[in-house]
Amino acid sequence: MFLEEPPLADCCGGERIGFRRAVMDEIWSLFRFFKLPTFCVMLVQGIFGCLAWTAMGFMALFFQLSGVTDGQVAVIAGTLALSAAAGNVLGGA
């Protein structure tokens, strides 16, 4: 009824490694990602993508300072949230 777990591959030849060595191995693995140009491009793209969404947090303040009433700002912000939820459902995110 249940699947049997396959035996784990031993990465260190059967010897136990210490905590410090394990942490250093993981850090080294992380640094190897930075040698991949596509990883660096994705990282930079993500940073610029996050900047736009961070600025969207000030959208209500911008509308209020532009003279839009608080009720209208609430409707705009609510519509944005509902539209984002619908887009996630339809887009599969």
Short mmCIF file of N, CA and C in Angstrom, two decimals:
data_model
loop_
_atom_site.label_atom_id
_atom_site.label_comp_id
_atom_site.label_asym_id
_atom_site.label_seq_id
_atom_site.Cartn_x
_atom_site.Cartn_y
_atom_site.Cartn_z
N MET A 1 0.82 -1.19 0.00
CA MET A 1 0.00 0.00 0.00
C MET A 1 0.87 1.27 0.00
N PHE A 2 1.94 1.25 0.77
CA PHE A 2 2.82 2.41 0.83
C PHE A 2 4.10 2.11 0.06
N LEU A 3 4.68 3.16 -0.48
CA LEU A 3 5.95 3.00 -1.18
C LEU A 3 7.08 2.91 -0.17
N GLU A 4 8.07 2.10 -0.47
CA GLU A 4 9.24 2.02 0.38
C GLU A 4 10.22 3.12 0.01
N GLU A 5 10.82 3.70 1.02
CA GLU A 5 11.80 4.76 0.77
C GLU A 5 13.09 4.14 0.25
N PRO A 6 13.60 4.66 -0.86
CA PRO A 6 14.86 4.10 -1.37
C PRO A 6 16.00 4.46 -0.44
N PRO A 7 17.07 3.68 -0.44
CA PRO A 7 18.21 4.00 0.44
C PRO A 7 18.83 5.32 0.02
N LEU A 8 19.23 6.08 1.01
CA LEU A 8 19.83 7.39 0.75
C LEU A 8 21.26 7.22 0.27
N ALA A 9 21.62 8.01 -0.71
CA ALA A 9 22.99 7.99 -1.22
C ALA A 9 23.88 8.72 -0.22
N ASP A 10 24.98 8.12 0.09
CA ASP A 10 25.90 8.74 1.04
C ASP A 10 26.81 9.70 0.29
N CYS A 11 26.74 10.98 0.64
CA CYS A 11 27.54 11.97 -0.07
C CYS A 11 28.97 12.03 0.44
N CYS A 12 29.22 11.52 1.63
CA CYS A 12 30.54 11.68 2.23
C CYS A 12 31.25 10.36 2.43
N GLY A 13 30.85 9.32 1.75
CA GLY A 13 31.52 8.04 1.86
C GLY A 13 31.30 7.35 3.20
N GLY A 14 30.19 7.62 3.86
CA GLY A 14 29.88 6.94 5.11
C GLY A 14 30.37 7.64 6.35
N GLU A 15 31.21 8.64 6.22
CA GLU A 15 31.72 9.33 7.42
C GLU A 15 30.77 10.46 7.80
N ARG A 16 30.67 10.70 9.08
CA ARG A 16 29.84 11.81 9.55
C ARG A 16 30.67 13.08 9.50
N ILE A 17 30.03 14.15 9.04
CA ILE A 17 30.76 15.42 8.98
C ILE A 17 30.22 16.33 10.07
N GLY A 18 31.04 17.25 10.51
CA GLY A 18 30.65 18.16 11.58
C GLY A 18 29.75 19.27 11.06
N PHE A 19 29.19 19.99 12.02
CA PHE A 19 28.27 21.08 11.69
C PHE A 19 28.98 22.16 10.87
N ARG A 20 30.17 22.53 11.28
CA ARG A 20 30.90 23.59 10.60
C ARG A 20 31.20 23.21 9.15
N ARG A 21 31.57 21.96 8.94
CA ARG A 21 31.87 21.48 7.58
C ARG A 21 30.61 21.46 6.73
N ALA A 22 29.49 21.05 7.34
CA ALA A 22 28.23 21.01 6.60
C ALA A 22 27.80 22.42 6.19
N VAL A 23 27.97 23.38 7.09
CA VAL A 23 27.61 24.77 6.77
C VAL A 23 28.51 25.30 5.66
N MET A 24 29.80 25.02 5.74
CA MET A 24 30.71 25.50 4.70
C MET A 24 30.40 24.86 3.35
N ASP A 25 30.02 23.59 3.35
CA ASP A 25 29.62 22.94 2.09
C ASP A 25 28.40 23.61 1.48
N GLU A 26 27.44 23.96 2.32
CA GLU A 26 26.23 24.62 1.81
C GLU A 26 26.54 26.02 1.29
N ILE A 27 27.39 26.75 1.99
CA ILE A 27 27.77 28.10 1.53
C ILE A 27 28.51 28.00 0.20
N TRP A 28 29.39 27.01 0.08
CA TRP A 28 30.11 26.82 -1.18
C TRP A 28 29.13 26.49 -2.31
N SER A 29 28.13 25.67 -2.02
CA SER A 29 27.13 25.34 -3.03
C SER A 29 26.36 26.59 -3.46
N LEU A 30 26.08 27.47 -2.49
CA LEU A 30 25.38 28.71 -2.81
C LEU A 30 26.24 29.60 -3.71
N PHE A 31 27.52 29.70 -3.41
CA PHE A 31 28.39 30.56 -4.22
C PHE A 31 28.56 30.03 -5.64
N ARG A 32 28.42 28.72 -5.81
CA ARG A 32 28.52 28.17 -7.17
C ARG A 32 27.38 28.66 -8.05
N PHE A 33 26.23 28.98 -7.46
CA PHE A 33 25.12 29.52 -8.24
C PHE A 33 25.48 30.87 -8.85
N PHE A 34 26.27 31.66 -8.15
CA PHE A 34 26.62 32.99 -8.64
C PHE A 34 27.55 32.95 -9.84
N LYS A 35 28.12 31.79 -10.15
CA LYS A 35 28.94 31.65 -11.35
C LYS A 35 28.07 31.47 -12.59
N LEU A 36 26.79 31.19 -12.40
CA LEU A 36 25.87 31.01 -13.53
C LEU A 36 25.30 32.36 -13.93
N PRO A 37 25.55 32.81 -15.16
CA PRO A 37 25.05 34.13 -15.58
C PRO A 37 23.53 34.23 -15.52
N THR A 38 22.83 33.16 -15.86
CA THR A 38 21.37 33.23 -15.85
C THR A 38 20.83 33.42 -14.43
N PHE A 39 21.49 32.83 -13.43
CA PHE A 39 21.06 33.03 -12.05
C PHE A 39 21.23 34.49 -11.66
N CYS A 40 22.35 35.10 -12.04
CA CYS A 40 22.60 36.51 -11.71
C CYS A 40 21.57 37.41 -12.39
N VAL A 41 21.23 37.10 -13.63
CA VAL A 41 20.23 37.90 -14.35
C VAL A 41 18.88 37.78 -13.66
N MET A 42 18.50 36.57 -13.26
CA MET A 42 17.22 36.38 -12.58
C MET A 42 17.20 37.12 -11.24
N LEU A 43 18.32 37.13 -10.54
CA LEU A 43 18.40 37.82 -9.27
C LEU A 43 18.21 39.33 -9.45
N VAL A 44 18.88 39.90 -10.42
CA VAL A 44 18.76 41.34 -10.68
C VAL A 44 17.34 41.68 -11.16
N GLN A 45 16.77 40.84 -12.00
CA GLN A 45 15.42 41.06 -12.48
C GLN A 45 14.43 41.03 -11.31
N GLY A 46 14.64 40.12 -10.39
CA GLY A 46 13.76 40.03 -9.23
C GLY A 46 13.85 41.25 -8.34
N ILE A 47 15.05 41.80 -8.22
CA ILE A 47 15.22 43.00 -7.40
C ILE A 47 14.44 44.16 -8.01
N PHE A 48 14.58 44.36 -9.32
CA PHE A 48 13.85 45.45 -9.97
C PHE A 48 12.35 45.20 -9.98
N GLY A 49 11.94 43.94 -10.07
CA GLY A 49 10.52 43.62 -10.02
C GLY A 49 9.92 43.92 -8.66
N CYS A 50 10.69 43.67 -7.61
CA CYS A 50 10.19 43.94 -6.24
C CYS A 50 10.08 45.44 -5.97
N LEU A 51 10.94 46.23 -6.59
CA LEU A 51 10.88 47.68 -6.36
C LEU A 51 9.54 48.26 -6.78
N ALA A 52 9.02 47.79 -7.90
CA ALA A 52 7.73 48.32 -8.38
C ALA A 52 6.61 47.97 -7.41
N TRP A 53 6.61 46.74 -6.90
CA TRP A 53 5.54 46.34 -5.98
C TRP A 53 5.69 47.01 -4.62
N THR A 54 6.91 47.35 -4.24
CA THR A 54 7.10 48.09 -2.99
C THR A 54 6.53 49.50 -3.13
N ALA A 55 6.73 50.11 -4.29
CA ALA A 55 6.19 51.44 -4.53
C ALA A 55 4.66 51.44 -4.55
N MET A 56 4.06 50.30 -4.92
CA MET A 56 2.60 50.22 -4.95
C MET A 56 2.00 50.34 -3.55
N GLY A 57 2.81 50.11 -2.51
CA GLY A 57 2.33 50.28 -1.14
C GLY A 57 1.96 51.72 -0.82
N PHE A 58 2.52 52.64 -1.55
CA PHE A 58 2.23 54.06 -1.34
C PHE A 58 1.12 54.57 -2.26
N MET A 59 0.43 53.67 -2.95
CA MET A 59 -0.60 54.08 -3.91
C MET A 59 -1.73 54.84 -3.22
N ALA A 60 -2.20 54.36 -2.07
CA ALA A 60 -3.30 55.03 -1.38
C ALA A 60 -2.89 56.44 -0.95
N LEU A 61 -1.68 56.56 -0.44
CA LEU A 61 -1.19 57.89 -0.04
C LEU A 61 -1.11 58.82 -1.24
N PHE A 62 -0.64 58.30 -2.37
CA PHE A 62 -0.55 59.12 -3.58
C PHE A 62 -1.92 59.63 -4.00
N PHE A 63 -2.92 58.74 -4.00
CA PHE A 63 -4.26 59.15 -4.39
C PHE A 63 -4.83 60.17 -3.39
N GLN A 64 -4.60 59.96 -2.11
CA GLN A 64 -5.12 60.89 -1.11
C GLN A 64 -4.49 62.27 -1.26
N LEU A 65 -3.19 62.30 -1.52
CA LEU A 65 -2.52 63.59 -1.70
C LEU A 65 -2.89 64.25 -3.03
N SER A 66 -3.42 63.45 -3.96
CA SER A 66 -3.85 63.99 -5.25
C SER A 66 -5.26 64.55 -5.19
N GLY A 67 -5.92 64.42 -4.06
CA GLY A 67 -7.25 64.99 -3.90
C GLY A 67 -8.39 64.00 -4.05
N VAL A 68 -8.10 62.74 -4.17
CA VAL A 68 -9.15 61.72 -4.28
C VAL A 68 -9.68 61.48 -2.87
N THR A 69 -11.00 61.34 -2.74
CA THR A 69 -11.59 61.15 -1.41
C THR A 69 -11.21 59.78 -0.84
N ASP A 70 -11.33 59.66 0.48
CA ASP A 70 -10.96 58.41 1.14
C ASP A 70 -11.83 57.25 0.66
N GLY A 71 -13.11 57.49 0.41
CA GLY A 71 -14.00 56.44 -0.07
C GLY A 71 -13.58 55.94 -1.45
N GLN A 72 -13.20 56.87 -2.32
CA GLN A 72 -12.75 56.48 -3.66
C GLN A 72 -11.42 55.72 -3.60
N VAL A 73 -10.55 56.14 -2.69
CA VAL A 73 -9.28 55.43 -2.53
C VAL A 73 -9.53 54.01 -2.04
N ALA A 74 -10.49 53.83 -1.15
CA ALA A 74 -10.83 52.50 -0.65
C ALA A 74 -11.35 51.62 -1.78
N VAL A 75 -12.18 52.19 -2.64
CA VAL A 75 -12.71 51.42 -3.77
C VAL A 75 -11.58 51.04 -4.73
N ILE A 76 -10.69 51.98 -5.01
CA ILE A 76 -9.57 51.69 -5.92
C ILE A 76 -8.68 50.60 -5.34
N ALA A 77 -8.33 50.71 -4.05
CA ALA A 77 -7.47 49.72 -3.41
C ALA A 77 -8.15 48.36 -3.34
N GLY A 78 -9.44 48.34 -3.06
CA GLY A 78 -10.19 47.08 -3.02
C GLY A 78 -10.28 46.44 -4.39
N THR A 79 -10.48 47.26 -5.40
CA THR A 79 -10.54 46.74 -6.77
C THR A 79 -9.19 46.15 -7.18
N LEU A 80 -8.11 46.80 -6.78
CA LEU A 80 -6.78 46.28 -7.08
C LEU A 80 -6.58 44.91 -6.43
N ALA A 81 -6.98 44.78 -5.17
CA ALA A 81 -6.80 43.51 -4.46
C ALA A 81 -7.65 42.40 -5.09
N LEU A 82 -8.88 42.71 -5.43
CA LEU A 82 -9.75 41.71 -6.05
C LEU A 82 -9.25 41.33 -7.45
N SER A 83 -8.76 42.31 -8.18
CA SER A 83 -8.23 42.03 -9.52
C SER A 83 -6.97 41.15 -9.44
N ALA A 84 -6.13 41.43 -8.45
CA ALA A 84 -4.93 40.61 -8.28
C ALA A 84 -5.31 39.18 -7.90
N ALA A 85 -6.31 39.01 -7.05
CA ALA A 85 -6.74 37.67 -6.67
C ALA A 85 -7.31 36.93 -7.86
N ALA A 86 -8.13 37.61 -8.66
CA ALA A 86 -8.69 36.97 -9.84
C ALA A 86 -7.58 36.63 -10.86
N GLY A 87 -6.62 37.51 -11.00
CA GLY A 87 -5.51 37.24 -11.91
C GLY A 87 -4.69 36.04 -11.49
N ASN A 88 -4.49 35.89 -10.17
CA ASN A 88 -3.74 34.72 -9.68
C ASN A 88 -4.50 33.43 -9.95
N VAL A 89 -5.82 33.47 -9.75
CA VAL A 89 -6.62 32.27 -10.00
C VAL A 89 -6.63 31.93 -11.49
N LEU A 90 -6.86 32.92 -12.33
CA LEU A 90 -6.94 32.66 -13.76
C LEU A 90 -5.58 32.40 -14.37
N GLY A 91 -4.54 33.04 -13.83
CA GLY A 91 -3.20 32.87 -14.37
C GLY A 91 -2.48 31.66 -13.83
N GLY A 92 -2.97 31.10 -12.75
CA GLY A 92 -2.36 29.90 -12.20
C GLY A 92 -1.16 30.17 -11.33
N ALA A 93 -1.03 31.36 -10.80
CA ALA A 93 0.16 31.67 -9.98
C ALA A 93 0.02 31.16 -8.58
#
